[in-house]
Amino acid sequence: MDLALQLLFTGIGIGSVYALVALGFVLIFRATNVVNFAQGEFSMVAAFLMIVFSVKLELPYWLAFLISLGGMALLGALFNLAVYYPLRHRTYLPVIISTIGASIFIANTVLAIHGPEPEVMSGWFETPGFLVGPVYLDSQYLLIIAVTAALVALQYWFFEHTLLGKKLQATSQDKEMAALLGIPVAAMIMITFVYSAVIGGIAGILVAPVLFVSISMGSTIALKAFAATIIGGFGDVTGAIIGGLALGVIETFGAAYISVPYKDGFAFLVLVLFLVFRPQGIFGERVAEKA
Amino acid sequence: MVVSRRVFTAGLAAGVAAPALIGRAGAQGATVKIGMVVPVTGAAAESGSFAQTGARIALEQVNKAGGVLGKPLELVTEDDQTTNPGAVLAFSKLASQPDIVAFLGSIRSTQMHAMAPEMMKIGKPVGFGGTDPGLTKLGNPWLFRFRPNDSYSGKVIAQYGAQTLGKKKWAIVHSTDAFGTAGAKALTEALPDNGSTLALDQGYANQSQDFTPVVLAVRQSGAEILGTYFTFETDLGIFARQLRQLGVTVPWVGSPSIVNLSALKLAGPALFNTFGVADYAEDSSDASKTFAKAYREVRKVAPDNQSSWTYDAVTVLAMAMNKAGTTEPGKVRDAMLTIRGHKGAEGEYNFDRNGDGLHGYNIVKNEKGDIKFDKRIDFTPQLG
């Protein structure tokens, strides 16, 4: 029982990381109908920005956090202008390829500027964790779970209960009709890229104290987050969260009770099963062809 | 005279290419070239930069001492991208240059396995650092190892655990790649000779984000001592932290990655009081100290095994070519096999008939982040 509780906490913790990155996937998908494969790199860039401002320049943690998120907003805007906007009238395939190219470009740019050394980033709390009965609760994972829950609530409210959120949804569903109704489509898409870069950045900064800061940190998480998005249902915020948490728990329990080396295999087995039997995911619309 | 478009284009191309071709032809033979497959990008890019530094320090020393056969030695590098396909591609690019006379392969066994068939075809000496014992038993006469293989690390870890630490019930955690699997096998095989038993053999896939199931398995196994073979320092760092967080405090003796600079930086206090087998230990010999001094002058930090093996490999390959009096591969190979008692940064080189140059390991202890040399355990090789 103790073992199961410990695994459950860890599974939810790591699942929340996937869910946070998956939120970024969902946002951009809802606005543009394409999958942004550079979403993981947003997390990596933000973590390195924190290293620069918090560790190297020794700015206060909160200030470094805000500046890093500001940098991510700028990156999101540039990303939209350079990667999406020139291809906005094409089908989704060239845009997806463009995001893959951008992902490689961003990773190699950070590599060229910073170098390959992984970095250590301290957590938000002095205490790394504490025991509740037999279960060790990592403070950073607790923070990740809390922030994920808050962002889900915020995002749900934003899309369902604000005019801007509805405009973004309208843009996603039919750009021409949205334009006819006076919605500034290009501005809506710009806002989406900025917001998703910031969300991805928050995920990267939160996860950095647990997984360290390295060039490859984003791509590893993004792959799982992408699987989580498929499982939950593309375009659905709740689905991405459920998918992320489910993936984290399934792979943790699968590793503990069946086989550790096949841990990643469980995640992708679930993905394949969903693609075959329920390609629209738990909550989402049918987009199997985009996987 | 009418000049057709085709003739004009050909002339233009020849004009553009000629200076480069002439320059290249002039350069051929002016230096003796060694090709180096090294990670510049990907997960191991950092250790790749250390490896290049080690090789370049040796290069400079060889050239100061007169070079190879009276010519300067030159290093040509290719990025393996820290992947097996990348390594094969990098080696192929180097192998296509006929003026490269010898190569430095990878420190990663899995990459060496991937490149070995191509290395066999090329038929030129390759120095490498991968520690899977099987690599020098592939029937490939061109492979020369510049680190002790894992059959030695397994023996040293088992012996140190049983005889020095007095612990005999083992949990082994290892990567499931070629290096980790071979290392775990060697340690498992060495346990009975030391009166020890195996409580847990736990593999994991590289680049994991979470080791909770592994740590819980170690805790539940009732093991008195932990032996590990980790490939990537980020994995080792995450594992070490979670091991301590979940309350596992048994003695831990790890493969060389446990004392790598990156691992020490990432894991911090989680690795305090652990032991490691280290092919390179600064205080183990005068040659090791001399290398450390030269390395510090360049990088301003202490070296580790990522750079010591490439330093030794370049030095010994140059020595063999000078000894052979030629760069003809067969004669360089013969000269390599006759090297006896060369004191390198990693230890004393005596190449056996399989191409293994080193036959023992140092044991070091992490004392609050400082790596302290404890002892060296050497085994008598069967020299051919």
XYZ file of C-alpha atoms in Angstrom:
675
model
C 0.000 0.000 0.000
C 2.851 2.373 0.939
C 4.522 1.518 -2.323
C 1.343 2.198 -4.307
C 0.826 5.574 -2.613
C 4.399 6.619 -3.322
C 4.019 5.563 -6.948
C 0.696 7.366 -7.228
C 2.202 10.635 -5.964
C 5.167 10.344 -8.316
C 2.911 9.392 -11.238
C 0.668 12.406 -10.664
C 3.743 14.637 -10.268
C 5.409 13.581 -13.509
C 1.980 13.440 -15.189
C 1.402 17.070 -14.224
C 4.616 17.985 -16.038
C 3.313 16.279 -19.181
C -0.045 17.967 -18.675
C 1.504 21.437 -18.411
C 3.370 21.021 -21.685
C 0.290 19.439 -23.235
C -1.666 22.601 -22.403
C 0.605 24.489 -24.794
C -0.044 21.925 -27.530
C -3.789 22.293 -27.042
C -3.727 26.093 -27.080
C -1.935 26.331 -30.401
C -3.949 23.515 -31.891
C -7.189 25.239 -30.966
C -6.065 28.493 -32.553
C -4.306 27.253 -35.664
C -5.309 23.610 -36.172
C -1.680 22.536 -36.250
C 0.580 20.786 -33.756
C 3.543 22.830 -32.587
C 6.447 20.395 -32.222
C 8.645 23.141 -30.792
C 6.497 23.342 -27.661
C 9.090 21.372 -25.675
C 11.808 23.801 -26.710
C 9.797 26.661 -25.171
C 10.208 24.863 -21.828
C 13.923 24.390 -22.384
C 14.539 28.016 -23.399
C 12.667 29.332 -20.345
C 14.706 27.108 -18.028
C 17.950 28.412 -19.548
C 16.692 32.002 -19.234
C 16.122 31.334 -15.528
C 19.681 30.018 -15.263
C 20.967 33.237 -16.842
C 18.907 35.645 -14.741
C 18.628 33.749 -11.465
C 21.919 31.806 -11.252
C 24.411 33.745 -13.382
C 23.142 37.311 -12.812
C 21.855 36.455 -9.306
C 18.619 38.422 -9.666
C 15.871 37.664 -7.131
C 14.023 34.475 -8.046
C 10.679 36.195 -8.685
C 12.267 38.871 -10.846
C 14.209 36.305 -12.855
C 10.953 34.376 -13.268
C 9.095 37.417 -14.602
C 11.910 38.432 -16.952
C 12.143 34.860 -18.244
C 8.423 34.778 -18.938
C 8.763 38.144 -20.686
C 11.464 36.597 -22.840
C 9.156 33.688 -23.595
C 6.383 36.058 -24.672
C 8.831 37.663 -27.086
C 9.942 34.241 -28.345
C 6.296 33.248 -28.865
C 5.692 36.387 -30.947
C 8.826 35.840 -33.032
C 7.916 32.180 -33.459
C 4.527 33.147 -34.837
C 6.018 35.676 -37.258
C 8.829 33.434 -38.484
C 7.389 29.928 -38.341
C 3.597 30.095 -38.610
C 2.626 33.377 -40.265
C 4.412 32.890 -43.618
C 2.700 29.488 -43.991
C -0.713 30.416 -42.590
C -2.555 29.835 -45.873
C -0.989 26.416 -46.460
C -2.266 23.068 -45.228
C -1.234 21.884 -41.771
C 1.612 19.685 -43.039
C 4.084 22.435 -44.072
C 3.374 24.243 -40.804
C 4.081 21.103 -38.760
C 7.330 20.563 -40.649
C 8.165 24.200 -40.067
C 7.669 23.766 -36.293
C 9.920 20.684 -36.315
C 12.587 22.726 -38.098
C 12.138 25.546 -35.605
C 12.506 23.060 -32.744
C 15.884 21.905 -34.077
C 16.941 25.507 -34.718
C 16.040 26.654 -31.203
C 17.805 23.695 -29.547
C 20.975 24.271 -31.560
C 20.894 28.022 -30.985
C 20.770 27.489 -27.204
C 23.557 24.927 -27.580
C 25.688 27.413 -29.519
C 25.078 30.247 -27.044
C 25.229 28.392 -23.738
C 27.217 25.281 -24.546
C 26.267 21.699 -23.774
C 26.723 21.734 -19.978
C 23.607 20.767 -18.036
C 22.797 23.137 -15.193
C 21.346 22.791 -11.722
C 18.501 25.080 -10.689
C 17.356 25.302 -7.101
C 13.700 24.728 -6.308
C 11.194 27.332 -5.125
C 11.268 26.015 -1.576
C 14.080 25.668 0.948
C 12.816 22.203 1.928
C 13.172 19.710 -0.931
C 10.330 17.579 0.442
C 8.812 15.936 3.508
C 7.369 12.645 4.672
C 3.630 12.197 5.183
C 3.439 8.793 6.806
C 5.466 6.482 4.569
C 5.135 8.674 1.471
C 7.810 11.204 0.507
C 6.282 14.315 -1.036
C 8.683 16.283 -3.218
C 7.919 19.986 -2.742
C 8.623 20.820 -6.354
C 6.203 18.141 -7.570
C 3.582 19.530 -5.152
C 4.103 22.965 -6.684
C 3.852 21.552 -10.203
C 0.566 19.812 -9.331
C -0.830 23.015 -7.797
C 0.228 25.225 -10.704
C -1.156 22.749 -13.227
C -4.508 22.756 -11.453
C -4.533 26.577 -11.343
C -3.631 26.923 -15.011
C -6.287 24.429 -16.035
C -8.907 26.407 -14.158
C -7.611 29.656 -15.645
C -7.554 28.269 -19.144
C -11.058 26.804 -18.832
C -12.401 30.116 -17.614
C -10.500 31.991 -20.322
C -11.818 29.923 -23.221
C -15.349 29.441 -21.970
C -16.126 32.684 -20.170
C -14.208 35.538 -21.802
C -14.826 37.347 -25.068
C -11.176 37.006 -26.028
C -11.294 33.247 -25.399
C -14.394 32.919 -27.549
C -12.766 34.983 -30.289
C -9.805 32.631 -30.177
C -12.112 29.627 -30.449
C -13.984 31.226 -33.338
C -10.669 31.874 -35.076
C -9.719 28.233 -34.650
C -13.024 26.902 -35.975
C -13.298 29.065 -39.087
C -10.809 31.824 -39.797
C -12.716 33.295 -42.741
C -15.979 33.486 -40.834
C -14.162 34.953 -37.821
C -12.636 37.621 -40.056
C -16.048 38.421 -41.553
C -17.355 38.934 -38.026
C -14.628 41.495 -37.388
C -12.306 39.331 -35.302
C -8.652 40.279 -35.943
C -7.487 36.784 -36.850
C -3.774 37.547 -37.065
C -3.835 39.224 -33.647
C -5.715 36.269 -32.133
C -3.117 33.857 -33.417
C -0.314 36.094 -32.166
C -1.878 36.116 -28.692
C -2.120 32.336 -28.763
C 1.540 31.830 -29.623
C 2.634 34.300 -26.955
C 0.442 32.645 -24.317
C 1.477 29.101 -25.221
C 5.163 30.065 -25.144
C 4.620 31.511 -21.661
C 2.760 28.361 -20.517
C 5.543 26.170 -21.928
C 8.038 28.415 -20.164
C 6.276 28.013 -16.827
C 6.394 24.233 -17.297
C 10.120 24.339 -18.036
C 10.949 26.550 -15.064
C 8.882 24.397 -12.719
C 10.354 21.122 -13.866
C 13.980 22.319 -14.034
C 14.796 21.707 -10.348
C 13.626 18.101 -10.745
C 15.021 17.104 -14.149
C 17.927 19.613 -14.375
C 18.349 22.116 -17.197
C 19.689 20.584 -20.384
C 19.328 21.065 -24.114
C 17.388 17.813 -24.458
C 14.997 18.407 -21.526
C 12.250 19.897 -23.686
C 12.135 17.295 -26.416
C 11.957 14.394 -23.954
C 8.998 15.871 -22.093
C 7.278 17.121 -25.244
C 7.152 13.639 -26.739
C 5.224 12.371 -23.711
C 3.095 15.519 -23.630
C 2.201 14.966 -27.264
C 1.119 11.419 -26.422
C -0.889 12.814 -23.510
C -2.631 15.259 -25.837
C -3.626 12.471 -28.226
C -4.909 10.352 -25.338
C -6.869 13.215 -23.818
C -8.156 14.500 -27.109
C -6.596 17.228 -29.212
C -8.166 20.591 -28.683
C -9.560 19.805 -25.269
C -7.976 21.341 -22.180
C -9.480 18.852 -19.743
C -8.483 16.011 -22.021
C -4.847 17.120 -22.105
C -4.749 17.249 -18.327
C -6.423 13.861 -17.892
C -4.168 12.434 -20.615
C -1.018 13.802 -18.966
C -1.941 12.546 -15.512
C -3.037 9.152 -16.861
C 0.201 8.767 -18.782
C 2.311 9.644 -15.725
C 0.464 7.202 -13.495
C 0.359 4.386 -16.077
C 4.068 4.535 -16.849
C 5.048 4.767 -13.173
C 2.907 1.809 -12.124
C 3.852 -0.131 -15.258
C 7.519 0.402 -14.472
C 7.118 -0.660 -10.848
C 4.928 -3.717 -11.357
C 5.812 -4.957 -14.849
C 9.122 -3.684 -16.217
C 11.270 -0.595 -15.657
C 13.091 -0.722 -19.030
C 9.711 -0.710 -20.813
C 8.477 2.377 -18.929
C 8.404 4.539 -22.063
C 6.916 1.596 -23.931
C 3.806 1.643 -21.725
C 3.203 5.297 -22.530
C 3.438 4.730 -26.258
C 1.479 1.483 -26.103
C -1.396 3.443 -24.614
C -0.937 6.048 -27.365
C -1.133 3.392 -30.088
C -4.202 1.816 -28.501
C -5.937 5.189 -28.491
C -4.947 5.910 -32.085
C -6.403 2.565 -33.163
C -9.545 2.383 -31.055
C -10.354 5.976 -30.125
C -8.349 8.378 -32.269
C -10.348 11.367 -31.069
C -9.029 10.747 -27.538
C -11.029 10.749 -24.346
C -12.674 14.125 -24.859
C -11.491 15.510 -28.148
C -12.274 15.654 -31.814
C -11.069 13.204 -34.434
C -7.544 14.177 -35.537
C -5.816 10.818 -35.826
C -4.414 11.759 -39.204
C -2.320 14.486 -37.549
C -0.506 12.052 -35.299
C 34.559 32.232 -80.609
C 31.154 31.229 -79.337
C 31.077 30.057 -75.735
C 28.115 27.787 -75.000
C 26.312 28.011 -71.676
C 27.572 24.528 -70.735
C 31.194 25.417 -71.444
C 30.815 28.698 -69.573
C 29.294 26.952 -66.535
C 31.994 24.268 -66.494
C 34.680 26.923 -66.748
C 33.149 28.925 -63.931
C 32.912 25.846 -61.716
C 36.518 24.918 -62.445
C 37.619 28.462 -61.687
C 35.834 28.499 -58.365
C 36.989 25.024 -57.331
C 40.565 25.191 -58.541
C 42.113 27.190 -55.696
C 40.544 24.896 -53.118
C 41.615 21.750 -54.977
C 45.144 23.014 -55.488
C 45.365 24.004 -51.826
C 44.071 20.619 -50.755
C 46.496 18.749 -52.982
C 49.325 20.796 -51.546
C 48.158 20.068 -47.998
C 47.974 16.311 -48.527
C 50.828 14.629 -46.796
C 51.879 17.803 -44.996
C 50.376 16.495 -41.754
C 49.521 13.125 -40.261
C 45.783 13.064 -39.609
C 43.818 11.298 -36.902
C 40.010 11.300 -37.238
C 37.913 11.666 -34.083
C 34.238 10.735 -33.681
C 32.958 12.911 -30.829
C 29.610 14.217 -29.556
C 29.339 17.944 -30.278
C 25.537 18.006 -30.063
C 23.039 15.866 -28.150
C 22.970 14.585 -24.562
C 26.725 13.897 -24.364
C 27.873 17.163 -25.951
C 29.437 18.345 -22.713
C 31.572 15.231 -22.246
C 32.457 15.503 -25.945
C 34.030 18.894 -25.328
C 36.115 17.376 -22.498
C 37.197 14.570 -24.837
C 38.338 17.073 -27.467
C 40.357 18.994 -24.896
C 42.185 15.820 -23.808
C 42.968 14.911 -27.414
C 44.193 18.413 -28.252
C 46.484 18.582 -25.219
C 48.121 15.338 -26.408
C 48.259 16.678 -29.964
C 50.119 19.759 -28.810
C 52.584 17.700 -26.770
C 53.223 15.281 -29.650
C 53.834 18.166 -32.044
C 56.143 19.934 -29.588
C 58.149 16.716 -29.389
C 58.599 16.591 -33.162
C 55.260 15.248 -34.387
C 54.800 11.921 -36.150
C 57.439 10.797 -38.643
C 58.666 14.389 -38.761
C 55.273 15.856 -39.653
C 52.768 17.675 -37.434
C 49.895 15.569 -36.144
C 46.413 16.920 -37.001
C 43.014 16.108 -35.507
C 39.911 15.972 -37.738
C 36.639 15.789 -35.788
C 33.086 14.761 -36.718
C 29.973 15.151 -34.548
C 28.277 11.846 -33.616
C 25.204 13.732 -32.276
C 25.237 11.352 -29.279
C 23.355 8.781 -31.324
C 24.294 5.479 -32.931
C 23.252 6.514 -36.462
C 25.093 9.808 -35.921
C 28.230 7.928 -34.883
C 28.093 5.660 -37.944
C 27.624 8.677 -40.217
C 30.455 10.578 -38.518
C 32.829 7.636 -38.866
C 31.850 7.139 -42.512
C 32.637 10.786 -43.239
C 36.056 10.447 -41.625
C 36.740 7.077 -43.243
C 36.086 8.571 -46.687
C 39.174 10.746 -46.252
C 42.067 8.520 -47.344
C 44.732 10.664 -45.667
C 43.366 9.899 -42.185
C 45.623 7.144 -40.847
C 43.978 6.295 -37.510
C 40.825 7.086 -35.582
C 39.439 7.817 -32.142
C 36.094 6.098 -31.658
C 33.563 6.567 -28.898
C 33.563 6.264 -25.112
C 30.094 4.745 -25.480
C 30.019 1.007 -26.091
C 26.705 1.127 -27.897
C 28.149 3.540 -30.468
C 31.263 1.413 -30.829
C 29.106 -1.628 -31.591
C 27.302 0.429 -34.237
C 30.545 1.594 -35.875
C 32.581 -1.619 -35.491
C 31.579 -3.253 -38.834
C 32.598 -0.120 -40.752
C 35.839 0.066 -38.754
C 36.580 -3.529 -39.722
C 36.073 -2.668 -43.420
C 38.342 0.391 -43.305
C 41.169 -1.558 -41.680
C 42.960 1.208 -39.765
C 43.737 1.401 -36.022
C 40.936 2.827 -33.865
C 41.442 3.900 -30.261
C 38.236 3.896 -28.235
C 36.890 4.257 -24.695
C 33.765 2.051 -24.578
C 34.092 -0.474 -21.766
C 31.885 -3.378 -22.908
C 34.296 -6.366 -22.724
C 32.723 -7.798 -25.896
C 34.104 -5.001 -28.066
C 37.628 -6.410 -28.100
C 36.292 -9.915 -28.676
C 34.499 -9.178 -31.945
C 37.401 -10.526 -34.016
C 38.096 -6.966 -35.162
C 41.903 -6.546 -35.045
C 41.787 -2.762 -35.427
C 40.167 -1.887 -32.108
C 42.401 -0.700 -29.247
C 40.832 0.173 -25.921
C 42.199 3.021 -23.817
C 40.116 2.390 -20.724
C 39.903 -0.778 -18.623
C 36.966 -2.940 -19.703
C 33.984 -3.732 -17.497
C 35.119 -7.233 -16.642
C 37.741 -5.421 -14.561
C 35.315 -2.848 -13.170
C 32.928 -5.652 -12.151
C 35.745 -7.526 -10.403
C 37.010 -4.387 -8.663
C 33.531 -3.294 -7.499
C 32.690 -6.786 -6.182
C 36.065 -7.155 -4.454
C 35.947 -3.692 -2.857
C 32.379 -4.169 -1.640
C 33.057 -7.532 -0.061
C 36.616 -7.132 1.229
C 36.861 -3.440 2.125
C 33.253 -2.473 2.913
C 32.224 -5.906 4.222
C 28.892 -5.952 2.330
C 27.833 -8.997 0.348
C 24.138 -8.709 -0.636
C 23.996 -6.607 -3.789
C 21.441 -4.606 -5.759
C 22.665 -3.732 -9.248
C 21.067 -0.840 -11.172
C 22.175 -0.395 -14.756
C 21.310 1.170 -18.090
C 19.891 -1.305 -20.586
C 22.301 -0.150 -23.292
C 25.404 -2.166 -24.278
C 27.604 -0.513 -21.639
C 25.165 -0.921 -18.761
C 24.170 -4.477 -19.605
C 27.769 -5.626 -20.023
C 28.828 -3.898 -16.802
C 26.014 -5.450 -14.792
C 26.842 -8.873 -16.252
C 30.509 -8.505 -15.292
C 29.622 -7.448 -11.739
C 27.099 -10.263 -11.385
C 29.691 -12.796 -12.537
C 32.268 -11.435 -10.078
C 29.992 -11.717 -7.017
C 30.359 -15.467 -6.259
C 34.180 -15.225 -6.265
C 33.841 -12.730 -3.432
C 31.247 -14.716 -1.470
C 28.509 -12.258 -2.445
C 24.943 -12.710 -3.693
C 22.605 -10.765 -5.986
C 19.390 -9.433 -4.429
C 18.273 -7.289 -7.376
C 19.245 -6.801 -11.029
C 17.367 -3.696 -12.215
C 17.792 -2.232 -15.698
C 16.393 1.125 -16.843
C 16.117 2.898 -20.212
C 18.419 5.877 -20.804
C 17.035 9.426 -20.445
C 14.402 8.556 -17.860
C 12.686 11.418 -16.089
C 11.841 9.483 -12.959
C 13.513 6.666 -11.020
C 10.978 6.153 -8.232
C 10.127 2.558 -9.277
C 13.844 1.711 -9.436
C 14.602 3.215 -6.033
C 11.628 1.465 -4.442
C 12.802 -1.839 -5.931
C 16.260 -1.296 -4.396
C 14.691 -0.464 -1.041
C 12.466 -3.532 -1.090
C 15.244 -5.896 -2.172
C 16.922 -5.759 1.239
C 20.310 -5.257 -0.423
C 23.249 -4.244 1.797
C 25.141 -2.530 -0.997
C 24.376 -0.913 -4.346
C 26.397 -1.247 -7.548
C 25.494 0.915 -10.553
C 26.298 1.343 -14.228
C 24.855 4.654 -15.439
C 25.499 5.953 -18.964
C 24.195 9.537 -18.741
C 24.994 11.933 -15.918
C 21.510 13.497 -15.924
C 20.018 10.039 -15.240
C 22.555 9.468 -12.488
C 21.756 12.855 -10.951
C 17.994 12.240 -10.864
C 18.495 8.702 -9.486
C 20.913 9.861 -6.773
C 18.531 12.556 -5.534
C 15.529 10.240 -5.480
C 17.559 7.497 -3.784
C 18.363 9.817 -0.884
C 14.860 11.337 -0.780
C 13.309 7.886 -0.462
C 15.661 6.994 2.365
C 18.053 4.477 0.795
C 21.412 4.851 2.565
C 23.258 1.600 1.787
C 26.879 1.956 0.562
C 27.043 2.676 -3.158
C 29.875 1.755 -5.505
C 29.360 3.007 -9.037
C 30.929 2.766 -12.459
C 33.132 5.692 -13.590
C 30.221 8.024 -14.407
C 29.614 8.428 -10.658
C 32.728 10.609 -10.404
C 32.228 12.515 -13.657
C 32.266 16.287 -13.248
C 28.754 16.667 -14.647
C 27.371 14.046 -12.286
C 29.051 15.693 -9.302
C 27.603 19.061 -10.270
C 24.087 17.766 -10.906
C 23.701 15.381 -7.968
C 25.661 17.427 -5.424
C 25.272 16.151 -1.840
C 23.264 13.136 -3.025
C 26.558 11.571 -4.120
C 28.519 12.368 -0.953
C 30.165 9.286 0.607
C 29.686 7.164 -2.504
C 32.495 5.146 -4.022
C 33.419 4.820 -7.637
C 35.687 2.806 -9.829
C 37.566 5.402 -11.789
C 39.833 4.662 -14.691
C 41.205 8.162 -14.146
C 42.167 9.413 -10.682
C 44.411 12.436 -10.409
C 46.433 11.186 -7.428
C 46.886 7.647 -8.700
C 50.229 8.264 -10.488
C 52.715 10.922 -11.570
C 51.482 10.666 -15.165
C 47.902 11.315 -14.001
C 49.059 14.372 -12.049
C 50.994 15.717 -15.036
C 47.936 15.375 -17.258
C 45.740 17.073 -14.653
C 48.128 20.043 -14.547
C 48.065 20.429 -18.336
C 44.267 20.071 -18.425
C 43.736 22.662 -15.685
C 45.799 25.174 -17.623
C 43.355 24.845 -20.519
C 39.944 24.267 -18.870
C 40.519 25.688 -15.344
C 38.815 22.623 -13.836
C 39.950 19.118 -12.893
C 39.885 16.536 -15.686
C 37.941 13.278 -15.645
C 37.975 10.097 -17.706
C 36.232 11.786 -20.649
C 39.472 13.576 -21.446
C 42.124 11.239 -20.027
C 41.429 8.390 -22.448
C 41.552 10.614 -25.538
C 44.791 12.140 -24.234
C 46.298 8.671 -23.876
C 44.892 7.460 -27.210
C 46.435 10.292 -29.240
C 49.743 9.924 -27.373
C 49.930 6.156 -27.847
C 48.803 6.171 -31.497
C 51.502 8.756 -32.264
C 54.020 6.679 -30.345
C 53.066 3.537 -32.286
C 53.373 5.305 -35.655
C 56.801 6.639 -34.719
C 57.824 3.199 -33.464
C 56.580 1.555 -36.670
C 58.328 4.197 -38.781
C 55.301 4.335 -41.047
C 51.563 5.022 -41.031
C 50.850 1.733 -42.813
C 47.944 0.302 -40.759
C 49.238 -3.254 -40.301
C 52.616 -2.083 -39.046
C 51.037 0.498 -36.705
C 48.831 -2.271 -35.311
C 51.870 -4.490 -34.696
C 53.639 -1.597 -32.957
C 50.567 -0.998 -30.745
C 50.586 -4.625 -29.622
C 54.217 -4.379 -28.503
C 53.653 -1.362 -26.245
C 54.635 -2.324 -22.709
C 54.692 -0.285 -19.531
C 53.706 3.066 -21.067
C 52.589 5.258 -18.205
C 49.515 7.165 -19.337
C 47.016 9.362 -17.529
C 44.695 6.364 -17.113
C 47.343 3.908 -15.941
C 50.066 1.643 -17.304
C 49.455 0.437 -20.856
C 50.247 -3.161 -21.814
C 48.184 -4.131 -24.860
C 47.018 -7.733 -24.873
C 46.233 -9.630 -28.058
C 42.596 -8.465 -27.946
C 43.570 -4.790 -27.929
C 42.921 -4.052 -24.254
C 45.582 -1.683 -22.947
C 44.607 -1.345 -19.271
C 43.872 -4.073 -16.742
C 42.770 -2.477 -13.493
C 40.855 0.338 -11.849
C 41.230 2.959 -9.155
C 38.768 3.150 -6.308
C 37.867 6.679 -5.264
C 35.548 8.145 -2.643
C 33.354 11.238 -2.867
C 34.171 13.214 0.272
C 31.772 16.157 0.280
C 32.241 16.641 -3.435
C 36.022 16.085 -3.455
C 37.118 12.908 -5.182
C 39.778 11.212 -3.066
C 41.930 8.399 -4.407
C 41.722 5.315 -2.202
C 43.520 2.448 -3.933
C 44.305 0.895 -7.282
C 43.450 -2.714 -8.001
C 45.245 -4.243 -10.999
C 44.919 -7.688 -12.520
C 47.588 -9.581 -14.431
C 46.728 -9.597 -18.142
C 47.401 -12.411 -20.582
C 49.663 -10.642 -23.046
C 49.833 -12.132 -26.504
